[in-house]
Amino acid sequence: MEWLGQWIESLQQFELMDWVSMIAMWAIGGLLIFLAIKKDMEPTLLLPMGFGAIIVNLPGVMHQVMEKVEIGGKLVEQAKLDAFGNPIYDAGPLSTLFGAGIANELFPLILFIGIGAMIDFGPLLSNPKLMIFGAAAQFGIFFTYCVSSMFFPEIDALSIGVIGAADGPTSIVVAQKLNSQYVGAIMVAAYSYMALVPIIQPPVIKALTTKKERLIRMPYEPKSVSKLTKILFPIIITAVVGVVAPESVYLVGFLMFGNLIRECGVLNSLSETAQKVLANLITIFLGITIASKMYYKEFLVPETLLILGLGLIAFIIDTAGGVLFAKFLNLFTKNKVNPMIGAAGISAFPMSGRVVHKLGLEADNQNFLLMHSMAVNVSGQIASVIAGGIILSLGLPLLG
């Protein structure tokens, strides 16, 4: 029974507050699993995040990385610290997966191929003016940056602001490139709130719109969009963004490459694979890898909790910005738009578009806003990536 004694001894190293913190993280993981299974809220993302959060907070799973340094002519073992002076913890295979897929930005870029393959730009190309709503809904990025700069260094504030892009891959890439010390918290906030869009957005939309406004119908009159236009669109967008915001060219490029696979007409099987197998597989890897940064000693600290709060504010401001911008336009236009579609301008595709469509049906079961909201939603996907590039152009010079 020697092993039992060793096991008990290993558990005794944890103090009461350690156990309380671990139990709190188990509860958070359990909540994410509950939302994924019971509420069917982005299960591909929340299920691995929740399960991973439980794994890394089990006693003895995470280990503090030690290193030997020479002090006074003797080799002494001490805790290894990162560039910011924080202890480094190892989650075994999850840390390996993090280094192989997130630290080098591989997973986010590959995921963009899958997302691009899912997107149909047809409704947007039929009504290009809807693209302005995607731009309006990015206000939360810069608002959150201004607020977070009061609490965090400039580089970290810029990285935190990108949570407002409502785009997990963009948040990861920007935070990694700017070498933020809060990459883990930023990833968790961005992906958690993306999955929680069906909970966050409806109260904000309803608070900012009247019943009369929610009843506004927008007949969908599809215009024929040629195959050539759909093929040229991703190529032209990539080229334009490469000139205007070169720091975001790979983000936009991979997104548009995925869309080109969809629209070219000669890679149908590859397009289906990218939309389903590739996107789902990478999302699962992302979810469980992100969970490696949910260790209680790193997660339950004031800075992380503040970032989560700022992330929530960013999503609320994004939603409000899109809705209010639509209401503002209605003051000057004859053909009124339903203000709710402005909320779909955040990059959480396709969750936000579905939320707006559902709210439209809730107000009037004959009010079909799906095509309009999806057009705005895909424009928000492009706008958020460009905004991420702008943030990078502001932050990279600060790194020297």
PDB file of N, CA and C in Angstrom, residues 116-161:
ATOM      1  N   GLY A 116     -13.961  30.121 -43.904  1.00  0.00           N
ATOM      2  CA  GLY A 116     -14.136  30.694 -45.235  1.00  0.00           C
ATOM      3  C   GLY A 116     -14.940  29.786 -46.145  1.00  0.00           C
ATOM      4  N   ALA A 117     -14.718  28.482 -46.020  1.00  0.00           N
ATOM      5  CA  ALA A 117     -15.463  27.525 -46.839  1.00  0.00           C
ATOM      6  C   ALA A 117     -16.939  27.474 -46.462  1.00  0.00           C
ATOM      7  N   MET A 118     -17.268  27.862 -45.234  1.00  0.00           N
ATOM      8  CA  MET A 118     -18.671  27.873 -44.798  1.00  0.00           C
ATOM      9  C   MET A 118     -19.426  29.097 -45.309  1.00  0.00           C
ATOM     10  N   ILE A 119     -18.700  30.179 -45.567  1.00  0.00           N
ATOM     11  CA  ILE A 119     -19.343  31.462 -45.843  1.00  0.00           C
ATOM     12  C   ILE A 119     -19.823  31.565 -47.289  1.00  0.00           C
ATOM     13  N   ASP A 120     -21.069  31.981 -47.421  1.00  0.00           N
ATOM     14  CA  ASP A 120     -21.629  32.304 -48.724  1.00  0.00           C
ATOM     15  C   ASP A 120     -21.743  33.829 -48.807  1.00  0.00           C
ATOM     16  N   PHE A 121     -20.909  34.446 -49.621  1.00  0.00           N
ATOM     17  CA  PHE A 121     -20.934  35.897 -49.754  1.00  0.00           C
ATOM     18  C   PHE A 121     -22.020  36.375 -50.717  1.00  0.00           C
ATOM     19  N   GLY A 122     -22.818  35.443 -51.240  1.00  0.00           N
ATOM     20  CA  GLY A 122     -23.866  35.799 -52.186  1.00  0.00           C
ATOM     21  C   GLY A 122     -24.817  36.879 -51.689  1.00  0.00           C
ATOM     22  N   PRO A 123     -25.424  36.697 -50.490  1.00  0.00           N
ATOM     23  CA  PRO A 123     -26.339  37.728 -49.984  1.00  0.00           C
ATOM     24  C   PRO A 123     -25.670  39.087 -49.809  1.00  0.00           C
ATOM     25  N   LEU A 124     -24.408  39.089 -49.408  1.00  0.00           N
ATOM     26  CA  LEU A 124     -23.689  40.350 -49.234  1.00  0.00           C
ATOM     27  C   LEU A 124     -23.399  40.996 -50.588  1.00  0.00           C
ATOM     28  N   LEU A 125     -23.003  40.193 -51.572  1.00  0.00           N
ATOM     29  CA  LEU A 125     -22.729  40.725 -52.897  1.00  0.00           C
ATOM     30  C   LEU A 125     -24.010  41.211 -53.574  1.00  0.00           C
ATOM     31  N   SER A 126     -25.148  40.634 -53.185  1.00  0.00           N
ATOM     32  CA  SER A 126     -26.433  41.090 -53.717  1.00  0.00           C
ATOM     33  C   SER A 126     -26.814  42.455 -53.150  1.00  0.00           C
ATOM     34  N   ASN A 127     -26.339  42.734 -51.949  1.00  0.00           N
ATOM     35  CA  ASN A 127     -26.691  43.991 -51.280  1.00  0.00           C
ATOM     36  C   ASN A 127     -25.455  44.521 -50.550  1.00  0.00           C
ATOM     37  N   PRO A 128     -24.461  45.033 -51.277  1.00  0.00           N
ATOM     38  CA  PRO A 128     -23.171  45.412 -50.694  1.00  0.00           C
ATOM     39  C   PRO A 128     -23.257  46.478 -49.607  1.00  0.00           C
ATOM     40  N   LYS A 129     -24.311  47.276 -49.602  1.00  0.00           N
ATOM     41  CA  LYS A 129     -24.408  48.344 -48.602  1.00  0.00           C
ATOM     42  C   LYS A 129     -24.491  47.801 -47.178  1.00  0.00           C
ATOM     43  N   LEU A 130     -24.867  46.529 -47.053  1.00  0.00           N
ATOM     44  CA  LEU A 130     -24.949  45.939 -45.716  1.00  0.00           C
ATOM     45  C   LEU A 130     -23.573  45.805 -45.068  1.00  0.00           C
ATOM     46  N   MET A 131     -22.519  45.947 -45.888  1.00  0.00           N
ATOM     47  CA  MET A 131     -21.176  45.799 -45.350  1.00  0.00           C
ATOM     48  C   MET A 131     -20.850  46.870 -44.302  1.00  0.00           C
ATOM     49  N   ILE A 132     -21.518  48.018 -44.374  1.00  0.00           N
ATOM     50  CA  ILE A 132     -21.219  49.096 -43.426  1.00  0.00           C
ATOM     51  C   ILE A 132     -21.587  48.694 -42.003  1.00  0.00           C
ATOM     52  N   PHE A 133     -22.555  47.797 -41.859  1.00  0.00           N
ATOM     53  CA  PHE A 133     -22.937  47.360 -40.519  1.00  0.00           C
ATOM     54  C   PHE A 133     -21.840  46.509 -39.888  1.00  0.00           C
ATOM     55  N   GLY A 134     -21.117  45.761 -40.716  1.00  0.00           N
ATOM     56  CA  GLY A 134     -19.997  44.983 -40.196  1.00  0.00           C
ATOM     57  C   GLY A 134     -18.917  45.873 -39.627  1.00  0.00           C
ATOM     58  N   ALA A 135     -18.695  47.026 -40.293  1.00  0.00           N
ATOM     59  CA  ALA A 135     -17.698  47.980 -39.800  1.00  0.00           C
ATOM     60  C   ALA A 135     -18.169  48.652 -38.524  1.00  0.00           C
ATOM     61  N   ALA A 136     -19.458  49.011 -38.464  1.00  0.00           N
ATOM     62  CA  ALA A 136     -19.993  49.718 -37.296  1.00  0.00           C
ATOM     63  C   ALA A 136     -19.911  48.871 -36.034  1.00  0.00           C
ATOM     64  N   ALA A 137     -20.052  47.561 -36.196  1.00  0.00           N
ATOM     65  CA  ALA A 137     -20.070  46.677 -35.032  1.00  0.00           C
ATOM     66  C   ALA A 137     -18.684  46.399 -34.460  1.00  0.00           C
ATOM     67  N   GLN A 138     -17.648  47.008 -35.023  1.00  0.00           N
ATOM     68  CA  GLN A 138     -16.296  46.813 -34.494  1.00  0.00           C
ATOM     69  C   GLN A 138     -15.926  47.890 -33.476  1.00  0.00           C
ATOM     70  N   PHE A 139     -16.867  48.769 -33.166  1.00  0.00           N
ATOM     71  CA  PHE A 139     -16.583  49.862 -32.234  1.00  0.00           C
ATOM     72  C   PHE A 139     -16.125  49.324 -30.877  1.00  0.00           C
ATOM     73  N   GLY A 140     -16.639  48.164 -30.489  1.00  0.00           N
ATOM     74  CA  GLY A 140     -16.294  47.592 -29.190  1.00  0.00           C
ATOM     75  C   GLY A 140     -14.807  47.325 -29.038  1.00  0.00           C
ATOM     76  N   ILE A 141     -14.116  47.052 -30.151  1.00  0.00           N
ATOM     77  CA  ILE A 141     -12.671  46.794 -30.091  1.00  0.00           C
ATOM     78  C   ILE A 141     -11.945  48.012 -29.538  1.00  0.00           C
ATOM     79  N   PHE A 142     -12.224  49.158 -30.129  1.00  0.00           N
ATOM     80  CA  PHE A 142     -11.480  50.363 -29.773  1.00  0.00           C
ATOM     81  C   PHE A 142     -11.970  50.957 -28.444  1.00  0.00           C
ATOM     82  N   PHE A 143     -13.246  50.754 -28.144  1.00  0.00           N
ATOM     83  CA  PHE A 143     -13.751  51.176 -26.839  1.00  0.00           C
ATOM     84  C   PHE A 143     -13.094  50.376 -25.727  1.00  0.00           C
ATOM     85  N   THR A 144     -13.029  49.056 -25.924  1.00  0.00           N
ATOM     86  CA  THR A 144     -12.425  48.184 -24.905  1.00  0.00           C
ATOM     87  C   THR A 144     -10.939  48.462 -24.761  1.00  0.00           C
ATOM     88  N   TYR A 145     -10.278  48.754 -25.870  1.00  0.00           N
ATOM     89  CA  TYR A 145      -8.853  49.117 -25.802  1.00  0.00           C
ATOM     90  C   TYR A 145      -8.662  50.360 -24.936  1.00  0.00           C
ATOM     91  N   CYS A 146      -9.501  51.373 -25.136  1.00  0.00           N
ATOM     92  CA  CYS A 146      -9.380  52.614 -24.353  1.00  0.00           C
ATOM     93  C   CYS A 146      -9.599  52.347 -22.867  1.00  0.00           C
ATOM     94  N   VAL A 147     -10.596  51.517 -22.553  1.00  0.00           N
ATOM     95  CA  VAL A 147     -10.883  51.211 -21.141  1.00  0.00           C
ATOM     96  C   VAL A 147      -9.770  50.367 -20.534  1.00  0.00           C
ATOM     97  N   SER A 148      -9.338  49.334 -21.250  1.00  0.00           N
ATOM     98  CA  SER A 148      -8.317  48.427 -20.699  1.00  0.00           C
ATOM     99  C   SER A 148      -6.967  49.118 -20.541  1.00  0.00           C
ATOM    100  N   SER A 149      -6.713  50.166 -21.329  1.00  0.00           N
ATOM    101  CA  SER A 149      -5.442  50.885 -21.206  1.00  0.00           C
ATOM    102  C   SER A 149      -5.317  51.585 -19.853  1.00  0.00           C
ATOM    103  N   MET A 150      -6.430  51.733 -19.146  1.00  0.00           N
ATOM    104  CA  MET A 150      -6.386  52.336 -17.807  1.00  0.00           C
ATOM    105  C   MET A 150      -5.897  51.338 -16.760  1.00  0.00           C
ATOM    106  N   PHE A 151      -5.920  50.039 -17.116  1.00  0.00           N
ATOM    107  CA  PHE A 151      -5.558  48.993 -16.153  1.00  0.00           C
ATOM    108  C   PHE A 151      -4.330  48.187 -16.568  1.00  0.00           C
ATOM    109  N   PHE A 152      -4.037  48.155 -17.868  1.00  0.00           N
ATOM    110  CA  PHE A 152      -2.979  47.290 -18.370  1.00  0.00           C
ATOM    111  C   PHE A 152      -1.995  48.090 -19.220  1.00  0.00           C
ATOM    112  N   PRO A 153      -0.771  47.576 -19.392  1.00  0.00           N
ATOM    113  CA  PRO A 153       0.186  48.206 -20.319  1.00  0.00           C
ATOM    114  C   PRO A 153      -0.387  48.285 -21.727  1.00  0.00           C
ATOM    115  N   GLU A 154       0.165  49.185 -22.536  1.00  0.00           N
ATOM    116  CA  GLU A 154      -0.357  49.464 -23.874  1.00  0.00           C
ATOM    117  C   GLU A 154      -0.491  48.197 -24.722  1.00  0.00           C
ATOM    118  N   ILE A 155       0.547  47.383 -24.758  1.00  0.00           N
ATOM    119  CA  ILE A 155       0.529  46.166 -25.586  1.00  0.00           C
ATOM    120  C   ILE A 155      -0.602  45.239 -25.161  1.00  0.00           C
ATOM    121  N   ASP A 156      -0.735  45.037 -23.856  1.00  0.00           N
ATOM    122  CA  ASP A 156      -1.786  44.148 -23.359  1.00  0.00           C
ATOM    123  C   ASP A 156      -3.165  44.748 -23.600  1.00  0.00           C
ATOM    124  N   ALA A 157      -3.293  46.062 -23.474  1.00  0.00           N
ATOM    125  CA  ALA A 157      -4.579  46.725 -23.713  1.00  0.00           C
ATOM    126  C   ALA A 157      -5.025  46.544 -25.159  1.00  0.00           C
ATOM    127  N   LEU A 158      -4.080  46.658 -26.101  1.00  0.00           N
ATOM    128  CA  LEU A 158      -4.400  46.429 -27.502  1.00  0.00           C
ATOM    129  C   LEU A 158      -4.869  44.992 -27.736  1.00  0.00           C
ATOM    130  N   SER A 159      -4.172  44.058 -27.119  1.00  0.00           N
ATOM    131  CA  SER A 159      -4.532  42.642 -27.267  1.00  0.00           C
ATOM    132  C   SER A 159      -5.903  42.362 -26.671  1.00  0.00           C
ATOM    133  N   ILE A 160      -6.179  42.939 -25.520  1.00  0.00           N
ATOM    134  CA  ILE A 160      -7.476  42.736 -24.864  1.00  0.00           C
ATOM    135  C   ILE A 160      -8.590  43.343 -25.704  1.00  0.00           C
ATOM    136  N   GLY A 161      -8.315  44.494 -26.325  1.00  0.00           N
ATOM    137  CA  GLY A 161      -9.325  45.142 -27.143  1.00  0.00           C
ATOM    138  C   GLY A 161      -9.827  44.255 -28.263  1.00  0.00           C
TER     139      GLY A 161
END
